[in-house]
Coordinates of C-alpha atoms and ligand atoms in Angstrom, one line a residue:
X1 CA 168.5 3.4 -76.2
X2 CA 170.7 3.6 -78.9
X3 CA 168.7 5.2 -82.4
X4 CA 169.1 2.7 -84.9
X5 CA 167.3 4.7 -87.9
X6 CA 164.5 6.3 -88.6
X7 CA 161.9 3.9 -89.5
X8 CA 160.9 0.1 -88.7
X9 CA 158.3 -2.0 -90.3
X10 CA 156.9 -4.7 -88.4
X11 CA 155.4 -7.3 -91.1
X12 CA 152.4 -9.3 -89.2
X13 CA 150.4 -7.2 -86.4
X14 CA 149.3 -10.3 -84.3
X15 CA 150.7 -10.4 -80.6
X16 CA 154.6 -11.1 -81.3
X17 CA 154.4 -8.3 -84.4
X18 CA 153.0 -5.9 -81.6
X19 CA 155.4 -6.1 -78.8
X20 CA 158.1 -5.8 -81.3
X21 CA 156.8 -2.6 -82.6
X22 CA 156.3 -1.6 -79.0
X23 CA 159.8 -2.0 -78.3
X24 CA 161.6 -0.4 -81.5
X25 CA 159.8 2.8 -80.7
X26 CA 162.7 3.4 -78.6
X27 CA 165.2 3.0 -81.4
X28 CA 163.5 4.4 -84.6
X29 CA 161.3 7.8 -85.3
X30 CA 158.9 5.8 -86.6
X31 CA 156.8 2.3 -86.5
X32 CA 155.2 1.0 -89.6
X33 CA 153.0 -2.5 -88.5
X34 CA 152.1 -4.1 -91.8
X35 CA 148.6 -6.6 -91.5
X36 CA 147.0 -8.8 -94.1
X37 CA 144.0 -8.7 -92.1
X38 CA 141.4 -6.3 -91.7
X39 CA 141.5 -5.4 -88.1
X40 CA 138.2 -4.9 -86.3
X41 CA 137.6 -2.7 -83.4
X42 CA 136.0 -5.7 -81.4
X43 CA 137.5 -8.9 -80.2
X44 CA 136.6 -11.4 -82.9
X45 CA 138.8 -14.3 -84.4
X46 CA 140.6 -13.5 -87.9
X47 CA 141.6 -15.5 -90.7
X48 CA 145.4 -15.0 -90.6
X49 CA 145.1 -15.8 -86.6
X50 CA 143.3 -19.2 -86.5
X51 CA 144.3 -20.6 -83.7
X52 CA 142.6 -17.1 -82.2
X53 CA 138.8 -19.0 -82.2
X54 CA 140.8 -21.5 -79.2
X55 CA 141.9 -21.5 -75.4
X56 CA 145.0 -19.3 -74.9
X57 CA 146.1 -19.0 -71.2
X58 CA 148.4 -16.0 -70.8
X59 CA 151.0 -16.9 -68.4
X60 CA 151.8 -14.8 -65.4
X61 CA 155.5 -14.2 -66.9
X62 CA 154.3 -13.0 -70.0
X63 CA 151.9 -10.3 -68.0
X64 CA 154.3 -8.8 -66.1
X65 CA 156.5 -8.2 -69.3
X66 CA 153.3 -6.8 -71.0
X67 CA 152.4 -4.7 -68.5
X68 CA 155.8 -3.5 -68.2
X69 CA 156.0 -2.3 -71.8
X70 CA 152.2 -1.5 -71.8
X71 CA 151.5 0.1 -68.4
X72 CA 147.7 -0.7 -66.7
X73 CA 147.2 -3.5 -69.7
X74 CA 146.2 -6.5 -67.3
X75 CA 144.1 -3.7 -65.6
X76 CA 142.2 -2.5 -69.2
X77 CA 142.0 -6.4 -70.1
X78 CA 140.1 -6.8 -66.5
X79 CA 137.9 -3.6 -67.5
X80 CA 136.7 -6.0 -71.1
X81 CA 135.8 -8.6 -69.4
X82 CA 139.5 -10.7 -68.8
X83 CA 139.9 -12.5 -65.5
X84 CA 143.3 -12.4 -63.6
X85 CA 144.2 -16.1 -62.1
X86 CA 147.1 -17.3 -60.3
X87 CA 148.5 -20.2 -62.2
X88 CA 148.8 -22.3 -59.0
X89 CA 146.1 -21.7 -56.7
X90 CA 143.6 -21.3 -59.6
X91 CA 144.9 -23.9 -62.0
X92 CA 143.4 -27.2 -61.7
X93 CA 146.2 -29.4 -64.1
X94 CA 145.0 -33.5 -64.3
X95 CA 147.9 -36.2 -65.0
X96 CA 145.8 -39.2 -64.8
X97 CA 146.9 -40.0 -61.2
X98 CA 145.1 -36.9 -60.3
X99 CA 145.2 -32.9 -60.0
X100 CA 149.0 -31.4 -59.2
X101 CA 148.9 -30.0 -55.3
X102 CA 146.9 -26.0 -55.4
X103 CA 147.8 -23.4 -53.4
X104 CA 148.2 -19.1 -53.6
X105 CA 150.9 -17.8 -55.7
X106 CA 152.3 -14.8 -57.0
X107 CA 152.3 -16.0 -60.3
X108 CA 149.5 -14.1 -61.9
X109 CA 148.1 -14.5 -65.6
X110 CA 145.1 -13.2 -67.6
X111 CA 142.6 -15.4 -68.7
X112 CA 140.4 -14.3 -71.5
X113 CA 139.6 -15.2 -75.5
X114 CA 142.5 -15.1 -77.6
X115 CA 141.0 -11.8 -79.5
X116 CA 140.2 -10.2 -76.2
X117 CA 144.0 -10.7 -75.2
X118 CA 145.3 -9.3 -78.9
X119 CA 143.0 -6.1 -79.2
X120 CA 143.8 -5.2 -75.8
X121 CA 147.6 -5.3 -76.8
X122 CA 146.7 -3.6 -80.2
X123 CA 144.6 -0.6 -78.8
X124 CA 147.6 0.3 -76.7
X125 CA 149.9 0.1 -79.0
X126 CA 148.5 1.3 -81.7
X127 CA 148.0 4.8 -79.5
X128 CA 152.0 4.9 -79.3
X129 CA 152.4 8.3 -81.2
X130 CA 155.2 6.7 -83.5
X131 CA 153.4 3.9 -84.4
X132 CA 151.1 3.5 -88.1
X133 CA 149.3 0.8 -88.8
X134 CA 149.1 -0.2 -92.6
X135 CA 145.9 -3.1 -93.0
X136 CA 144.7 -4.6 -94.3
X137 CA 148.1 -5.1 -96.8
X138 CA 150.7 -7.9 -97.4
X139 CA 154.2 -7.1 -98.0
X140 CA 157.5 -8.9 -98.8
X141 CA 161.1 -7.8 -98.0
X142 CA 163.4 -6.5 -100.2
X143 CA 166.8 -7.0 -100.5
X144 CA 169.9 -4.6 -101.5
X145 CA 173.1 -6.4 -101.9
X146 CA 173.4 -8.2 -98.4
X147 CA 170.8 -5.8 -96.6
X148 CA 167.0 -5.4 -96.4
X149 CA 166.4 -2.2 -97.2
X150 CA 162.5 -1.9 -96.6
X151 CA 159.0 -3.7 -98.0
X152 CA 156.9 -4.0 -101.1
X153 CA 153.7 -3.6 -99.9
X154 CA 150.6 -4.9 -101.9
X155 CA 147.4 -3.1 -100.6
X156 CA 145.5 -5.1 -102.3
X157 CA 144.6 -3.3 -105.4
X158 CA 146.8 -3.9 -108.5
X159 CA 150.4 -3.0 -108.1
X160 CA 152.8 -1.9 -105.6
X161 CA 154.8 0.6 -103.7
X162 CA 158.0 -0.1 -101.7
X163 CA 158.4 1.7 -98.3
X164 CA 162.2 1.9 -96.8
X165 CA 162.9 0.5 -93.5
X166 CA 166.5 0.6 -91.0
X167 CA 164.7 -2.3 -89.5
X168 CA 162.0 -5.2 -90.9
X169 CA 161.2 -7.4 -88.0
X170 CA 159.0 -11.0 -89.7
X171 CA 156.0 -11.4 -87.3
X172 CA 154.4 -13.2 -89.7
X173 CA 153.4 -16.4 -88.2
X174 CA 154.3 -20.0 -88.9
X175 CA 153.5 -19.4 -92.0
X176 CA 155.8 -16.8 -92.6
X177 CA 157.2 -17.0 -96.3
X178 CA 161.3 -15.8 -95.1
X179 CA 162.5 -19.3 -95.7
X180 CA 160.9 -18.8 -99.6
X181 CA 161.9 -15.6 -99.8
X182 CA 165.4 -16.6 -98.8
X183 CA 165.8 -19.1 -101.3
X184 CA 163.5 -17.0 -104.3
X185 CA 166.6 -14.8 -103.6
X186 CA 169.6 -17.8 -103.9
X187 CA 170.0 -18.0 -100.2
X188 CA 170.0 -21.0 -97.5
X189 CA 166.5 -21.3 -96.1
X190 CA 167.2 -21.9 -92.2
X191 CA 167.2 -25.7 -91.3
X192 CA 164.2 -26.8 -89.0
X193 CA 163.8 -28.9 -86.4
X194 CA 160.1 -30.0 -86.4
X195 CA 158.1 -32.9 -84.2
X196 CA 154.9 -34.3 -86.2
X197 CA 152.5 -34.1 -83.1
X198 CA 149.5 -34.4 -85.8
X199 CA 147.5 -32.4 -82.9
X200 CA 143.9 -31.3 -83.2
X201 CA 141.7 -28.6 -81.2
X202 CA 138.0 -28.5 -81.3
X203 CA 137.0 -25.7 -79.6
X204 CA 133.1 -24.8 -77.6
X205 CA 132.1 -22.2 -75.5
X206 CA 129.9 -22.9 -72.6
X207 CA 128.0 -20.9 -69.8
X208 CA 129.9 -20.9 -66.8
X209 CA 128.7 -20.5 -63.4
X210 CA 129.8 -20.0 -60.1
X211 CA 131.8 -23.1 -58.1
X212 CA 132.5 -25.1 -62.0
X213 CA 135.5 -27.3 -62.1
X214 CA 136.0 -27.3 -58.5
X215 CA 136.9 -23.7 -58.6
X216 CA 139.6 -23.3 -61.1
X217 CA 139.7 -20.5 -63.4
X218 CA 142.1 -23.1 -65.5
X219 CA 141.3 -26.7 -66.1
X220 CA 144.3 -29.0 -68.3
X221 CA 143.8 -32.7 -68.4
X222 CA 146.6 -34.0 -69.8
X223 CA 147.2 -36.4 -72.9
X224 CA 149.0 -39.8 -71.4
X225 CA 150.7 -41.9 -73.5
X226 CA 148.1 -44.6 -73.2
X227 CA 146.0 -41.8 -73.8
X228 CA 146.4 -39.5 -76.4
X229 CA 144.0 -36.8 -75.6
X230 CA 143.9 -33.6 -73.6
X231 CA 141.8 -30.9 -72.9
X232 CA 142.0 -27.7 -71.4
X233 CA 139.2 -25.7 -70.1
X234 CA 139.5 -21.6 -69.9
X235 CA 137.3 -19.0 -67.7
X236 CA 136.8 -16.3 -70.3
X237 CA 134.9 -13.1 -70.4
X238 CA 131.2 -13.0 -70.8
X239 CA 130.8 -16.1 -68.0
X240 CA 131.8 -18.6 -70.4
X241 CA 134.1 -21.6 -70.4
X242 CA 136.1 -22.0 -73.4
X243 CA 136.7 -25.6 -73.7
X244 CA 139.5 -27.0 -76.2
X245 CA 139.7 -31.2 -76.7
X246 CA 141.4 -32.9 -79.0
X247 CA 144.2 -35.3 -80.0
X248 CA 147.7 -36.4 -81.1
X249 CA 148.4 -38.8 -84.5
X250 CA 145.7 -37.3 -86.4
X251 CA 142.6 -37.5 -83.9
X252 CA 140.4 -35.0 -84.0
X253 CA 137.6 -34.6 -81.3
X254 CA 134.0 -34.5 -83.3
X255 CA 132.5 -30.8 -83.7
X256 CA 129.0 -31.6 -83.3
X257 CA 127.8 -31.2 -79.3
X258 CA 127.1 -35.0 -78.9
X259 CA 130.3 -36.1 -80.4
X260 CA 132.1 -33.3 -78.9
X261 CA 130.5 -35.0 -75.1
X262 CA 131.3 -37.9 -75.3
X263 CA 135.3 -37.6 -76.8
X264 CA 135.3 -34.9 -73.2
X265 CA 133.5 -38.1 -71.5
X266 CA 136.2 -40.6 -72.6
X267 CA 138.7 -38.3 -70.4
X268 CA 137.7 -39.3 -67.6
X269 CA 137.2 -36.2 -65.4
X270 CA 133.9 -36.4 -64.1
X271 CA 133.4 -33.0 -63.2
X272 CA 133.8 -31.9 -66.5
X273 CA 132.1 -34.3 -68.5
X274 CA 129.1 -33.6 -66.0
X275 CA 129.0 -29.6 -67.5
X276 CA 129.4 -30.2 -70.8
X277 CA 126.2 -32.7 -70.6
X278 CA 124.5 -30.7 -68.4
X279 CA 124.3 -27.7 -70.4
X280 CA 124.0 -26.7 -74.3
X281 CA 126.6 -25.0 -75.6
X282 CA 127.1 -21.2 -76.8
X283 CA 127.8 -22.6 -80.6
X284 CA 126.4 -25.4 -82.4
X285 CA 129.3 -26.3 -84.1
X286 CA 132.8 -26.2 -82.9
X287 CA 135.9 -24.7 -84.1
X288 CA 138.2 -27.2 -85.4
X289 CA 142.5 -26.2 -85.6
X290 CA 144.9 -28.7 -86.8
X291 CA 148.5 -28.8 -86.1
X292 CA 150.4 -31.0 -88.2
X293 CA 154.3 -30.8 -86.2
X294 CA 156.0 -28.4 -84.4
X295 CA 158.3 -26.6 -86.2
X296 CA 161.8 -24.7 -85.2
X297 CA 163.5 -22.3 -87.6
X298 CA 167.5 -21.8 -86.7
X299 CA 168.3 -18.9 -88.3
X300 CA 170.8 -18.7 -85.7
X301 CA 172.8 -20.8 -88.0
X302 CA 172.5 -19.0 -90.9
X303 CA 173.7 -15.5 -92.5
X304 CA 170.3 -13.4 -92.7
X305 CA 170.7 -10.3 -94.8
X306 CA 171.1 -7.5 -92.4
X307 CA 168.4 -5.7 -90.6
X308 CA 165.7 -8.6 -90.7
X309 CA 164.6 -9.8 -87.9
X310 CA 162.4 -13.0 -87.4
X311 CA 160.1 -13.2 -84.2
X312 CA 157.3 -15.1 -82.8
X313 CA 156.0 -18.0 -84.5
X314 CA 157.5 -17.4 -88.0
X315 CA 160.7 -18.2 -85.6
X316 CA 159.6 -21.2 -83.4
X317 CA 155.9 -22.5 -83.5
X318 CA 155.4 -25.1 -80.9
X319 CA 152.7 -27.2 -79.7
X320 CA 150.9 -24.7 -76.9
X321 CA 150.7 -27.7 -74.4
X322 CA 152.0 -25.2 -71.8
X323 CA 150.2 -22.6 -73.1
X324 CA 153.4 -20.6 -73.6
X325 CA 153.5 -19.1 -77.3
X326 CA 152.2 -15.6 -76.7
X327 CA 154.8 -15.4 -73.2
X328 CA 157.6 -16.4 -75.4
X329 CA 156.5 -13.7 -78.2
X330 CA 156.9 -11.0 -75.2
X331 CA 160.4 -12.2 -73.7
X332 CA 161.3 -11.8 -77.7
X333 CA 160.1 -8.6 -77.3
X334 CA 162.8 -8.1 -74.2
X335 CA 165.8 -10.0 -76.5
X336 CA 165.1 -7.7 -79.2
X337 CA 165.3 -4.5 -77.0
X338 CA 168.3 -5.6 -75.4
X339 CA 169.7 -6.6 -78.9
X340 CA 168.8 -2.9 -79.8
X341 CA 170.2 -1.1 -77.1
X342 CA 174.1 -2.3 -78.9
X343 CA 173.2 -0.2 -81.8
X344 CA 172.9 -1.1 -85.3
X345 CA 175.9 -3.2 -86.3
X346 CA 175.7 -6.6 -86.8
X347 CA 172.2 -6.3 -85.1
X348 CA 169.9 -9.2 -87.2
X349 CA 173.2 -11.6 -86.0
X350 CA 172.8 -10.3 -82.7
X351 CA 169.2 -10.3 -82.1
X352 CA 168.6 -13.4 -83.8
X353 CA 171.0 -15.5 -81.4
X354 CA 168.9 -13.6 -78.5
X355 CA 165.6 -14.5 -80.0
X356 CA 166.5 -17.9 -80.3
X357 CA 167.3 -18.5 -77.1
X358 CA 164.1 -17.2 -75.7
X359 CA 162.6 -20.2 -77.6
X360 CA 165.5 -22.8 -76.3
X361 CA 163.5 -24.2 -73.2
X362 CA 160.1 -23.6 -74.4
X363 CA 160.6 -25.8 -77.4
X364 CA 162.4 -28.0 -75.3
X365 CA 159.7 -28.8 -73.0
X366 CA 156.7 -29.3 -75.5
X367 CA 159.2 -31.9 -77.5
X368 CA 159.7 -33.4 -74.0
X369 CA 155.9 -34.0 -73.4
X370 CA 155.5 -34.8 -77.6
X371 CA 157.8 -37.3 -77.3
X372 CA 156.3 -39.0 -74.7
X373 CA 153.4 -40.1 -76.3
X374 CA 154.1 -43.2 -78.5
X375 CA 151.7 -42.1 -81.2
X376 CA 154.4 -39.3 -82.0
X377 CA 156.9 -40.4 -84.3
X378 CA 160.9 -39.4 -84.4
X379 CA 163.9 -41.0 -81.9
X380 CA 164.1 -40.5 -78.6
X381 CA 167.7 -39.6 -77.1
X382 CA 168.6 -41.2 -73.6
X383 CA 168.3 -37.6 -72.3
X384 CA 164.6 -37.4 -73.3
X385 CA 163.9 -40.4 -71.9
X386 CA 165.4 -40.1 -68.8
X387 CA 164.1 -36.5 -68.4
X388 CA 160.6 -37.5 -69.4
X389 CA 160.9 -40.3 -66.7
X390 CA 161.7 -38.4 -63.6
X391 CA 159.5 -35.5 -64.5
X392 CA 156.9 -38.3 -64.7
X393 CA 157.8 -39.0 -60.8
X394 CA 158.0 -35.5 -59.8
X395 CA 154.4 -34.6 -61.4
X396 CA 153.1 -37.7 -59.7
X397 CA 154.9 -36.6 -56.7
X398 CA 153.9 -33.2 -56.6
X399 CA 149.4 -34.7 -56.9
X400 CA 150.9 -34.4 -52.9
X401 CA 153.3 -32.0 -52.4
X402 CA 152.8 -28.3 -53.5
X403 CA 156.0 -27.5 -53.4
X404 CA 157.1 -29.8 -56.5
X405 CA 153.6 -28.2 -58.4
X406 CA 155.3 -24.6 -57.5
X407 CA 158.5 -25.6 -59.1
X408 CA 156.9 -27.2 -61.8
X409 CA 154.3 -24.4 -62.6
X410 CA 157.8 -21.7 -62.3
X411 CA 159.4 -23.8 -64.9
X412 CA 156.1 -23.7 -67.3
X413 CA 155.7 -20.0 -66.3
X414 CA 159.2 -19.5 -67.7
X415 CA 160.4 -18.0 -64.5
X416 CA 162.9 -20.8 -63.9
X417 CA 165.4 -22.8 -66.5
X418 CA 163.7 -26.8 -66.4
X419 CA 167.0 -27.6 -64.8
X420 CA 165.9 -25.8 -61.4
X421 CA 163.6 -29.7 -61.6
X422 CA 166.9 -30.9 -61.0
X423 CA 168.4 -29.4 -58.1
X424 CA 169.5 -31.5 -55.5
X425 CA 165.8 -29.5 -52.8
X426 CA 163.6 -30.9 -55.5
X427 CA 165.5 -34.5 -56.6
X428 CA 165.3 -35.1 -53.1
X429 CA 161.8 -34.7 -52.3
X430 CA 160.9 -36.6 -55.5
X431 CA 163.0 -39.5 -54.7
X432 CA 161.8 -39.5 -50.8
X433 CA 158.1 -39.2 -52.6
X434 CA 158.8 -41.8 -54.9
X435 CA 160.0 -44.1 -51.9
X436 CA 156.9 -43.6 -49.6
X437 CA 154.5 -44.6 -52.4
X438 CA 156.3 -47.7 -53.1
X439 CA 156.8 -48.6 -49.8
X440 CA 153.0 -47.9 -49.3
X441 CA 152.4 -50.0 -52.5
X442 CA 153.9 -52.8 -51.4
X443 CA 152.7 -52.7 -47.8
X444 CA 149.0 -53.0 -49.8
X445 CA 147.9 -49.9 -47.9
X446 CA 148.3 -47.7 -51.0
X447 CA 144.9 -45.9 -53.0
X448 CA 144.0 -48.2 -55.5
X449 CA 145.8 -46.5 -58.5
X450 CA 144.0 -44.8 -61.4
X451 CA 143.1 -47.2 -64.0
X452 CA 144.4 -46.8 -67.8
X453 CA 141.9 -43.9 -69.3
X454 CA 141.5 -42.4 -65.9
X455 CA 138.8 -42.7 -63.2
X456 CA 135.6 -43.9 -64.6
X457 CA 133.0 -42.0 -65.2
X458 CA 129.2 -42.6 -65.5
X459 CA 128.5 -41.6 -69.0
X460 CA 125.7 -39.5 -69.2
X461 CA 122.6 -40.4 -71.8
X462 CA 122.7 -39.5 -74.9
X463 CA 126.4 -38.9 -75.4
Ligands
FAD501 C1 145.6 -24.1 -81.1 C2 146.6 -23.1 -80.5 C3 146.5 -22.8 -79.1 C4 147.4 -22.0 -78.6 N1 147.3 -21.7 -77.2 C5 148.1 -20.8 -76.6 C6 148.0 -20.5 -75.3 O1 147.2 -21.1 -74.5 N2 148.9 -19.6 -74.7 C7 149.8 -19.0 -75.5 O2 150.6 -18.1 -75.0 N3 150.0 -19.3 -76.8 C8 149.2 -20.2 -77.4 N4 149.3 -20.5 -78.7 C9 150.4 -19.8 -79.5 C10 150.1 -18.4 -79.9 O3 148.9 -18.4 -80.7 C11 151.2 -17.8 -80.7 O4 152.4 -18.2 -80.2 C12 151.2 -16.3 -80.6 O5 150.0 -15.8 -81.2 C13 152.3 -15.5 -81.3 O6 152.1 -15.6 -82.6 P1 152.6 -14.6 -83.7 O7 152.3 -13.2 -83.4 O8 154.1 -14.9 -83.9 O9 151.9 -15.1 -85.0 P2 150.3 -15.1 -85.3 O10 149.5 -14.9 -84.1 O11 150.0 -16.3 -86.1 O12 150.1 -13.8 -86.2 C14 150.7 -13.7 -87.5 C15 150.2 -12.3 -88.1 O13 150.8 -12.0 -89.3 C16 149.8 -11.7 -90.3 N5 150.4 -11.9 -91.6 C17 150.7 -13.1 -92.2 N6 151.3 -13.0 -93.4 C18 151.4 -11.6 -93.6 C19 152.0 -10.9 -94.6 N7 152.5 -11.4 -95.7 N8 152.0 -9.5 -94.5 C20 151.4 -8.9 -93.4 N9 150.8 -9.6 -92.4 C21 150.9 -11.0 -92.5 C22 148.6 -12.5 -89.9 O14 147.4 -12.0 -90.4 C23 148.7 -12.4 -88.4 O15 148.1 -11.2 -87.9 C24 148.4 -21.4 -79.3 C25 148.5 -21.7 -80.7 C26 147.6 -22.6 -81.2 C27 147.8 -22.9 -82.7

């Protein structure tokens, strides 16, 4: 690895703020991770990670690149209490017309709270002899001529100090203040691309027992655009379910248990709806997270000062439909160490094109699935619309056929670009799919089709 200087700061020290500092240990002497937060030695949700108190699946992809920079990681998340499951055999994913086609594959994520996921990744790194942790403090670039020349950090008490840096990589979240800064400092904020989604998460825990949800470790019912509400049920350490509902356009699922029952009831997935009446939940009042749009940063189209570097979800924060925020924070990780290993020159313009990228075909597929639901405003190009409508016929397709849910769950998994959905294998078997059912349809021999707002389902008392 090339040496780039001697030290790095790393402002936010949430999961994309770690891996980066994980990675410029190869190419500084030393690691500085700034954090606003207090940072506790046990899992527990934080205020400057909110979305930490609700379901995060952690994709097989984003695993095996953890556990390639952090050696045995899965194996210590397993040791707190973390499950392993295999996105496909163990993922149980409802699209109104039923559950995508399960069976064994290699593609193996971890499945635990959000804070059981990020103090994992922070004990390891925080043991790397070149990393030092400064928290809880807030900091803010600055600026030399065109170049960021290191932090003023604010610990909190009055005044401040400034610490130098060769490298200052922003972790800091979607709320990351660079777009300010930039313009405090008479420079072009980056332009944005954003989608208002206007999505909600109310979040519960509830005991979990053996044979639940048809034996999934992972249950996603999908939001249809009749239907504007999902939710996404996660096995978690301590034999508990994590359950996440909510909606699009400003609906919010109810926080109390009874409300909470019957918005899960109104889904439609009877198996589901049954636990979450059957049994009292872990907290009497939910977590409630609300994500007003999606919102892209290019900064690949502007001049950054030299030696900043934006990662994570200061860069691209996305609606986590696919679960695939923290797996893109990691392949960042990758971009930024391959960005490193060409030395120092020109290395924010460098990284940052590589950074972006990583977020291309994630962002692209959660606008995809935003824009198919009519309560989400903004235009829809042909492209979206066509591509929207055929991957409608291959998720149907694939309720059948487990090949089409492999290829689908390796595009969501990030192993493949979404236009391996295209290739002439899988357009094929979609199309011949799509034939049979009509032909089936019209021959009056077909299942009777699910009805708008899913199959019904009794509604318990008292919900
Ligand atoms: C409701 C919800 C559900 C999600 N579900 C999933 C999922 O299932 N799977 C998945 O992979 N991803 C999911 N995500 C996305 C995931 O949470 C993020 O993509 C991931 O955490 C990467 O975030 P980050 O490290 O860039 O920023 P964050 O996790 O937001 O962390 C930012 C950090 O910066 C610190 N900070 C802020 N300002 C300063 C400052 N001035 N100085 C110092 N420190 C500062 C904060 O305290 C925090 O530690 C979900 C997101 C949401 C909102």
């Amino acid at each position: 690895m090339h040496r780039i200087g001697s030290r790095a700061v790393v402002l936010g020290a949430s999961m994309a703020g770690l891996l980066a500092a994980r990675v410029l240990t190869e190419a500084v002497d030393e690691v500085v991770l700034v954090e606003r937060d207090t940072l506790s030695a046990d899992p527990v949700a934080r205020r400057g990670v909110p979305q930490s108190r609700h379901v995060h699946a952690f994709l097989g992809r984003g695993r095996d690149v953890v556990d390639a920079l952090l050696p045995g990681l899965s194996e210590e998340l397993v040791a707190d209490g973390a499950l392993l499951w295999d996105l496909h055999g163990e993922g149980r994913f409802e699209i109104g017309v039923g559950a995508l086609a399960r069976r064994p594959s290699d593609m193996v994520g971890v499945m635990a709270s959000r804070p059981l996921i990020e103090r994992g990744v922070r004990r390891r790194v925080l043991t790397l002899p070149t990393v030092r942790l400064l928290s809880p403090v807030a900091a803010e670039p600055v600026l030399a001529a065109d170049r960021v020349t290191g932090v003023r950090l604010h610990p909190g008490t009055p005044g401040s100090e400034d610490l130098g840096a060769d490298v200052l990589v922003d972790a800091t979240g979607r709320g990351s203040h660079t777009p300010a800064w930039l313009a405090a400092h008479g420079r072009p904020p980056p332009p944005e691309s954003s989608v208002e989604i206007g999505l909600s998460y109310t979040t519960a825990s509830w005991p979990r027992l053996p044979g639940d949800l048809g034996g999934a470790k992972a249950l996603v019912v999908a939001a249809r655009p009749e239907r504007p509400r999902f939710a996404g049920a996660l096995a978690v350490e301590g034999d508990r379910w994590l359950i996440s509902t909510g909606g699009y356009g400003g609906l919010v699922a109810p926080a109390d248990p009874p409300g909470f029952r019957a918005f899960i009831a109104s889904l439609g997935i009877a198996d589901l709806s049954e636990l979450v009446h059957a049994r009292e939940p872990l907290e009497t009042v939910a977590a409630v997270h609300r994500i007003p749009a999606s919102t892209r940063r290019h900064y690949e189209r502007i001049r950054l000062p030299d030696r900043l570097v934006v990662t994570g979800d200061a860069l691209a924060a996305f609606n986590p439909v696919y679960g695939q925020g923290m797996t893109v924070a990691a392949l960042q990780a990758l971009a930024l160490r391959d960005a490193l290993q060409d030395g120092p020159d020109d290395l924010t313009t460098r990284a940052t094109r590589r950074l972006s990228r990583v977020v291309d075909d994630a962002w692209e597929l959660a606008r995809a699935a935003d824009l198919e639901l009519p309560v989400v405003p903004g235009g829809r190009p042909a492209a979206v619309r066509l591509g929207n409508a055929y991957l409608d016929l291959l998720t149907t397709a694939a309720v059948t056929d487990a090949d089409l849910t492999a290829a689908f769950v390796r595009v969501v998994n990030l192993l493949d670009r979404p236009t391996a959905l295209f290739r002439p294998r899988v357009a094929a078997r979609v199309a011949w799919a799509t034939v049979r059912r009509r032909r089936t349809a019209a021959a009056g021999t077909a299942p009777v089709p699910a009805e708008p707002g899913g199959p019904r389902v009794p509604t318990p008392p008292g919900s």
